[in-house]
Amino acid sequence: MTTKLFGEPVRRREDGRLITGRGRYLDDIGHDALAVAFVRSPHAHARVTDIDVDAALDVEGLVAVYTYEDLLGPMAEPLPVLIPHPQLTAPRTGYPLVRDVVHHMGEAVVMVVATDRYVAEDACDRITVSYEQLPVVVGVDAAREARHAVHEDVPDNVAARHHQETGDVEAALAASAHTLAFTQYIERSACMPMEGKGVHAAWDPADSSLRVYTSTQASTSVRAAIAAKLQLSLEKVEVVAPDVGGGFGVKIVHPWPEELLVPMAAIALQRPVKWTEDRREHFISSAHERQQRQEIRVGYDDDGRLTALDVRIWHDNGAYTPYGIIVPIVTATQLVGPYVVPTYRVRVDSVYTNTVIVTPYRGAGRPQGCYAMERTMDRIAQERGLDRAEVRARNLIQPDQFPYDHHLTFQDGRPVIYDSGDYPGLLDKLTALVGWSGVEERRAEATARGKLLGIGMAMYVEGTGPGPYEGGHVQVLGSGKVLVSTGLTSQGQGHETAFAQIVAHELGVPIEDVEVTTGDTRRFGYAVGTFASRAAVMSGNAIALAARGVKEKALRIAGEALEVDPSDLEIDEGLVQVKGTPGISIPLRTVAVLSNPLRYAFDEAAKQATQFAGPGDDSKPPVAAGDAPGLEHVDYYSPVRSTFASGAHAAVVEIDTLTWEIDVVQYAVVHDCGTIVNPMIVEGQVHGGVAQGVGGALYERMAYDADGQLQNASFMDFLMPYASEVPDIDIDHQQTPSPLNPLGLKGAGEAGVIPGTAAIASAIEDATGRRIAAMPISPTELYDLVRDDAAGRVAPRRTGAMA
Amino acid sequence: MRNRAMGQVDQERTVSAVVNGTPREFTVPARRLLSDALRHDLGLTGTHVGCEHGVCGACTVLLDGVPVRSCLVLAVQVQGAAVTTVEGLARSDHQGGEVLHPVQEAFRECHALQCGFCTPGFLMTIAAGLEARDPAQPVTDDEVEDMVGGNLCRCTGYANIKKAVHHAAATIREATR
Ligand code: FES
Ligand code: FES
């Protein structure tokens, strides 16, 4: 019997090359390429009055200098708005190189091409750009006040007003036994993959074709963008995502200006050209996320059950909206979480500021939504004198309520209908895992050591695997090798392994024979991309369907060769055999050879296959109508709507009353992503997400000053967690398969990060008895809060025992 | 001719060093970082660059056996020294096959990498850390924290990296018995 692979912690197939230094990341490609560096704006809002490049011209090794003036045709037009939306009434995007006005610090004004990066930077240093500074808008509150406009023609700074409601919220609030209103803030962080972006382009003049390598999450779309912007025919452009050193969302945005400018230069100069983003560039010219102001009004009954929820969100979208309003829509629709919300209204103003653009960062609006809802639950618990777990329990959607329709419209334009789940099950597992009811003893023990201890929890439901589609191609070669490809890309999620597990399982072949390629347009031209925890769900299912297609064909051909009914056949360890009669069999590789009527005896496989070749029916063509030579199949998976994963996290913090340092001493995760292909990989995703959640709650923020200068644009000043900041994580799984897709999968990539801020805020509040209404929180801020008597106090604790 | 006073920073120098056990000679401008020289002049792209300001540790290599951040070292500084990169971590067996270092094996076994970009830096730092301790003693959590505490990883949350250090230390300890 084939070793069981599906659902097993199979060791990763990508690791062999990555642990020996044989990975191939963007900057590992093309050492002879010309190098690009950019002159970027030091100002957040300014008009370019002059660009003087003269002094750069005699730098030895300088090859070319480009400004906006040098951009032709579609390149001179604004970058595309990828995801338009009727409520995005004032979309704005930049140009590949600044035309007239800079809207955030870090925008590229001049591109320099030289023999190497050192020389290119020398030349950049000698270029003088003159600016006339304009008033700067930083932060949602300033954007809202609109004393100054980020874009001259958008005087109120509002890019979009998004609004959804499920009933008359004002009436429902008025009719509620109790109501609460509060405002809270969440700050900016960023994906910060360890590898920045990068692009390498080579033009083949003889063939008039372009090959581009880019560190992207969406190679097929980059290809289409390059073809359109550089006016090339699609088939003359190949885009390959090589090994990518992390993405977390920032590399889904496309085309980045550099993804157009570098190929443009490669064509113009007829030489390979490469740009590798440095860390400072990544901070000031890629993307950030998370900043919101949330005004919440909630109604509930005596038992703490929700009756109405009204949320007003001010979302900072930065200087441009190339990615539309996906992030605020996700916040608006995922906010309701695992709860029954009888009447819900959400209104989002997405506003411009003179800062780096805001596009999805792992979680993509969900952490903010979770923060709004879960902090609301905490407030109700406190106000009603109830245990926080109990309030949640009373409001949860019950297992018999699925499919559960929230009557909202998700980011993909489809209804928010939860497909399956068991939220009370999650909560029970979580309270057991973290020791929720035993916290008072721990608190006493910590107090004896001079520490304040607190516990918090947060639950979430996460729409994953949105459409429209992904595809998969599976092909068996005469050698027995099984080639698998899908268009979406990988940034460390172990797709080569998980997809190989799926194919080995579906087809009955040894996993060693399976070879997976992702993100290479030469192999698969249609794809959407890797985001929204969709890779396993979308490509996993597409590949499974493709493998099933191959299997069906293999059984048919083998049935003819063995003269048995295909339904009596099975494939095991790469051998097609009669079920229960192992003697009668034919290797799958031989079936692959048989599948092609033209087989010169080039190799042993083809020679062997001839012994199985049937007599052939003279009255029929060798390839039947509707059939095709080769043992391969392409299939697509396109879901009616997203599938909804869920989970619950709890954090225990200890706070030092001298330094006010906040230490997360325990972190518990219960996670439900439906059927699991590889639990080792899923746990790894959870670990990484939790680390980012802790970072976002306690350390990471983008420190813009009032002039729009990013003050902490380096790893020295932007604090990402090291090992010492990440707690040990206890994980428990629950599996409620999705009824929506053949494999029962739900996405797992983003889950770990979503509840971190909410759970940790709750724990800090529990420990200190002080209202936590702005996250992340530093020791200094916590100290100020505790010291300030005017700051909000939380009523006496009621964790642990039920009131 | 460049019309500026670069001083000696872009004067070419020839450097000889033993890189991964092989004597190498390369000519680089004086200002060239060791990380760039390894990656672009010697083609050893296993050493990665995550920040170029000494914080992330992705570029860590061993200089005479001691971990250094190659983005903070000038290539000319390694004159006469021995440099080991991730490409030099595995050993060859008698048949010319590759024998992975226990820490490499442990990273695979414990799923201590995702995108793999930070991995070479961790491997080099940990390999040196394991080398510097008494292999007969079981490794403590504190030692492990020390070995991994100076490098950034954005993917793994470090749990499995710590597990891998324990695993590698146990393998080495087993071998010394
Ligand atoms: S690249 Fe050298 S420490 Fe980050
Ligand atoms: S594995 Fe991706 S940064 Fe560590």
JSON list of N, CA and C and ligand atoms in Angstrom, two decimals, chain A residues 194 279 715, chain B residues 35 48-60 68-72 117 150 152, ligand 1:
[
{"chain": "A", "resi": 194, "resn": "MET", "atom": "N", "xyz": [11.88, 39.04, 5.00]},
{"chain": "A", "resi": 194, "resn": "MET", "atom": "CA", "xyz": [13.33, 39.21, 5.14]},
{"chain": "A", "resi": 194, "resn": "MET", "atom": "C", "xyz": [13.99, 39.51, 3.81]},
{"chain": "A", "resi": 279, "resn": "ARG", "atom": "N", "xyz": [16.75, 47.56, 2.35]},
{"chain": "A", "resi": 279, "resn": "ARG", "atom": "CA", "xyz": [15.79, 47.57, 3.46]},
{"chain": "A", "resi": 279, "resn": "ARG", "atom": "C", "xyz": [15.14, 48.94, 3.64]},
{"chain": "A", "resi": 715, "resn": "PHE", "atom": "N", "xyz": [15.83, 48.21, 10.60]},
{"chain": "A", "resi": 715, "resn": "PHE", "atom": "CA", "xyz": [15.61, 47.14, 11.58]},
{"chain": "A", "resi": 715, "resn": "PHE", "atom": "C", "xyz": [16.16, 47.52, 12.96]},
{"chain": "B", "resi": 35, "resn": "SER", "atom": "N", "xyz": [29.75, 40.74, 2.10]},
{"chain": "B", "resi": 35, "resn": "SER", "atom": "CA", "xyz": [28.54, 40.07, 1.62]},
{"chain": "B", "resi": 35, "resn": "SER", "atom": "C", "xyz": [28.44, 40.16, 0.10]},
{"chain": "B", "resi": 48, "resn": "HIS", "atom": "N", "xyz": [22.81, 35.50, 2.52]},
{"chain": "B", "resi": 48, "resn": "HIS", "atom": "CA", "xyz": [21.75, 36.43, 2.13]},
{"chain": "B", "resi": 48, "resn": "HIS", "atom": "C", "xyz": [21.89, 37.78, 2.82]},
{"chain": "B", "resi": 49, "resn": "VAL", "atom": "N", "xyz": [21.26, 38.76, 2.23]},
{"chain": "B", "resi": 49, "resn": "VAL", "atom": "CA", "xyz": [21.33, 40.11, 2.77]},
{"chain": "B", "resi": 49, "resn": "VAL", "atom": "C", "xyz": [19.90, 40.58, 3.08]},
{"chain": "B", "resi": 50, "resn": "GLY", "atom": "N", "xyz": [19.63, 40.78, 4.36]},
{"chain": "B", "resi": 50, "resn": "GLY", "atom": "CA", "xyz": [18.27, 41.16, 4.74]},
{"chain": "B", "resi": 50, "resn": "GLY", "atom": "C", "xyz": [18.14, 42.61, 5.16]},
{"chain": "B", "resi": 51, "resn": "CYS", "atom": "N", "xyz": [19.25, 43.22, 5.59]},
{"chain": "B", "resi": 51, "resn": "CYS", "atom": "CA", "xyz": [19.13, 44.61, 6.07]},
{"chain": "B", "resi": 51, "resn": "CYS", "atom": "C", "xyz": [20.31, 45.46, 5.69]},
{"chain": "B", "resi": 52, "resn": "GLU", "atom": "N", "xyz": [21.48, 44.86, 5.54]},
{"chain": "B", "resi": 52, "resn": "GLU", "atom": "CA", "xyz": [22.71, 45.59, 5.28]},
{"chain": "B", "resi": 52, "resn": "GLU", "atom": "C", "xyz": [23.04, 46.62, 6.35]},
{"chain": "B", "resi": 53, "resn": "HIS", "atom": "N", "xyz": [22.45, 46.44, 7.53]},
{"chain": "B", "resi": 53, "resn": "HIS", "atom": "CA", "xyz": [22.92, 47.29, 8.62]},
{"chain": "B", "resi": 53, "resn": "HIS", "atom": "C", "xyz": [23.12, 46.52, 9.92]},
{"chain": "B", "resi": 54, "resn": "GLY", "atom": "N", "xyz": [23.40, 45.24, 9.76]},
{"chain": "B", "resi": 54, "resn": "GLY", "atom": "CA", "xyz": [23.92, 44.51, 10.90]},
{"chain": "B", "resi": 54, "resn": "GLY", "atom": "C", "xyz": [22.90, 44.03, 11.92]},
{"chain": "B", "resi": 55, "resn": "VAL", "atom": "N", "xyz": [21.62, 44.07, 11.60]},
{"chain": "B", "resi": 55, "resn": "VAL", "atom": "CA", "xyz": [20.61, 43.75, 12.60]},
{"chain": "B", "resi": 55, "resn": "VAL", "atom": "C", "xyz": [20.01, 42.35, 12.41]},
{"chain": "B", "resi": 56, "resn": "CYS", "atom": "N", "xyz": [19.84, 41.92, 11.18]},
{"chain": "B", "resi": 56, "resn": "CYS", "atom": "CA", "xyz": [19.04, 40.70, 10.96]},
{"chain": "B", "resi": 56, "resn": "CYS", "atom": "C", "xyz": [19.85, 39.41, 11.05]},
{"chain": "B", "resi": 57, "resn": "GLY", "atom": "N", "xyz": [21.12, 39.47, 10.75]},
{"chain": "B", "resi": 57, "resn": "GLY", "atom": "CA", "xyz": [21.96, 38.27, 10.84]},
{"chain": "B", "resi": 57, "resn": "GLY", "atom": "C", "xyz": [21.86, 37.32, 9.66]},
{"chain": "B", "resi": 58, "resn": "ALA", "atom": "N", "xyz": [21.07, 37.67, 8.64]},
{"chain": "B", "resi": 58, "resn": "ALA", "atom": "CA", "xyz": [20.93, 36.77, 7.49]},
{"chain": "B", "resi": 58, "resn": "ALA", "atom": "C", "xyz": [22.26, 36.56, 6.78]},
{"chain": "B", "resi": 59, "resn": "CYS", "atom": "N", "xyz": [23.15, 37.54, 6.89]},
{"chain": "B", "resi": 59, "resn": "CYS", "atom": "CA", "xyz": [24.40, 37.52, 6.13]},
{"chain": "B", "resi": 59, "resn": "CYS", "atom": "C", "xyz": [25.54, 36.87, 6.91]},
{"chain": "B", "resi": 60, "resn": "THR", "atom": "N", "xyz": [25.21, 36.24, 8.04]},
{"chain": "B", "resi": 60, "resn": "THR", "atom": "CA", "xyz": [26.27, 35.72, 8.92]},
{"chain": "B", "resi": 60, "resn": "THR", "atom": "C", "xyz": [27.12, 34.65, 8.22]},
{"chain": "B", "resi": 68, "resn": "VAL", "atom": "N", "xyz": [30.39, 36.33, 11.94]},
{"chain": "B", "resi": 68, "resn": "VAL", "atom": "CA", "xyz": [30.40, 37.78, 11.72]},
{"chain": "B", "resi": 68, "resn": "VAL", "atom": "C", "xyz": [29.28, 38.11, 10.74]},
{"chain": "B", "resi": 69, "resn": "ARG", "atom": "N", "xyz": [28.86, 39.36, 10.77]},
{"chain": "B", "resi": 69, "resn": "ARG", "atom": "CA", "xyz": [27.85, 39.80, 9.81]},
{"chain": "B", "resi": 69, "resn": "ARG", "atom": "C", "xyz": [28.59, 40.33, 8.59]},
{"chain": "B", "resi": 70, "resn": "SER", "atom": "N", "xyz": [28.47, 39.63, 7.49]},
{"chain": "B", "resi": 70, "resn": "SER", "atom": "CA", "xyz": [29.30, 39.96, 6.34]},
{"chain": "B", "resi": 70, "resn": "SER", "atom": "C", "xyz": [28.91, 41.29, 5.71]},
{"chain": "B", "resi": 71, "resn": "CYS", "atom": "N", "xyz": [27.74, 41.83, 6.10]},
{"chain": "B", "resi": 71, "resn": "CYS", "atom": "CA", "xyz": [27.36, 43.15, 5.59]},
{"chain": "B", "resi": 71, "resn": "CYS", "atom": "C", "xyz": [28.06, 44.26, 6.37]},
{"chain": "B", "resi": 72, "resn": "LEU", "atom": "N", "xyz": [28.72, 43.89, 7.48]},
{"chain": "B", "resi": 72, "resn": "LEU", "atom": "CA", "xyz": [29.43, 44.89, 8.27]},
{"chain": "B", "resi": 72, "resn": "LEU", "atom": "C", "xyz": [30.94, 44.71, 8.15]},
{"chain": "B", "resi": 117, "resn": "PHE", "atom": "N", "xyz": [15.02, 32.37, 3.68]},
{"chain": "B", "resi": 117, "resn": "PHE", "atom": "CA", "xyz": [15.91, 33.50, 3.42]},
{"chain": "B", "resi": 117, "resn": "PHE", "atom": "C", "xyz": [16.83, 33.76, 4.62]},
{"chain": "B", "resi": 150, "resn": "GLY", "atom": "N", "xyz": [20.05, 36.46, 18.19]},
{"chain": "B", "resi": 150, "resn": "GLY", "atom": "CA", "xyz": [20.51, 37.66, 17.49]},
{"chain": "B", "resi": 150, "resn": "GLY", "atom": "C", "xyz": [20.11, 37.71, 16.03]},
{"chain": "B", "resi": 152, "resn": "LEU", "atom": "N", "xyz": [17.06, 37.56, 12.95]},
{"chain": "B", "resi": 152, "resn": "LEU", "atom": "CA", "xyz": [15.63, 37.75, 12.69]},
{"chain": "B", "resi": 152, "resn": "LEU", "atom": "C", "xyz": [15.12, 36.73, 11.69]},
{"chain": "C", "resi": 1, "resn": "FES", "atom": "S1", "xyz": [22.18, 41.75, 6.17]},
{"chain": "C", "resi": 1, "resn": "FES", "atom": "FE1", "xyz": [23.79, 41.73, 7.52]},
{"chain": "C", "resi": 1, "resn": "FES", "atom": "S2", "xyz": [22.82, 41.76, 9.42]},
{"chain": "C", "resi": 1, "resn": "FES", "atom": "FE2", "xyz": [21.17, 42.00, 8.05]}
]
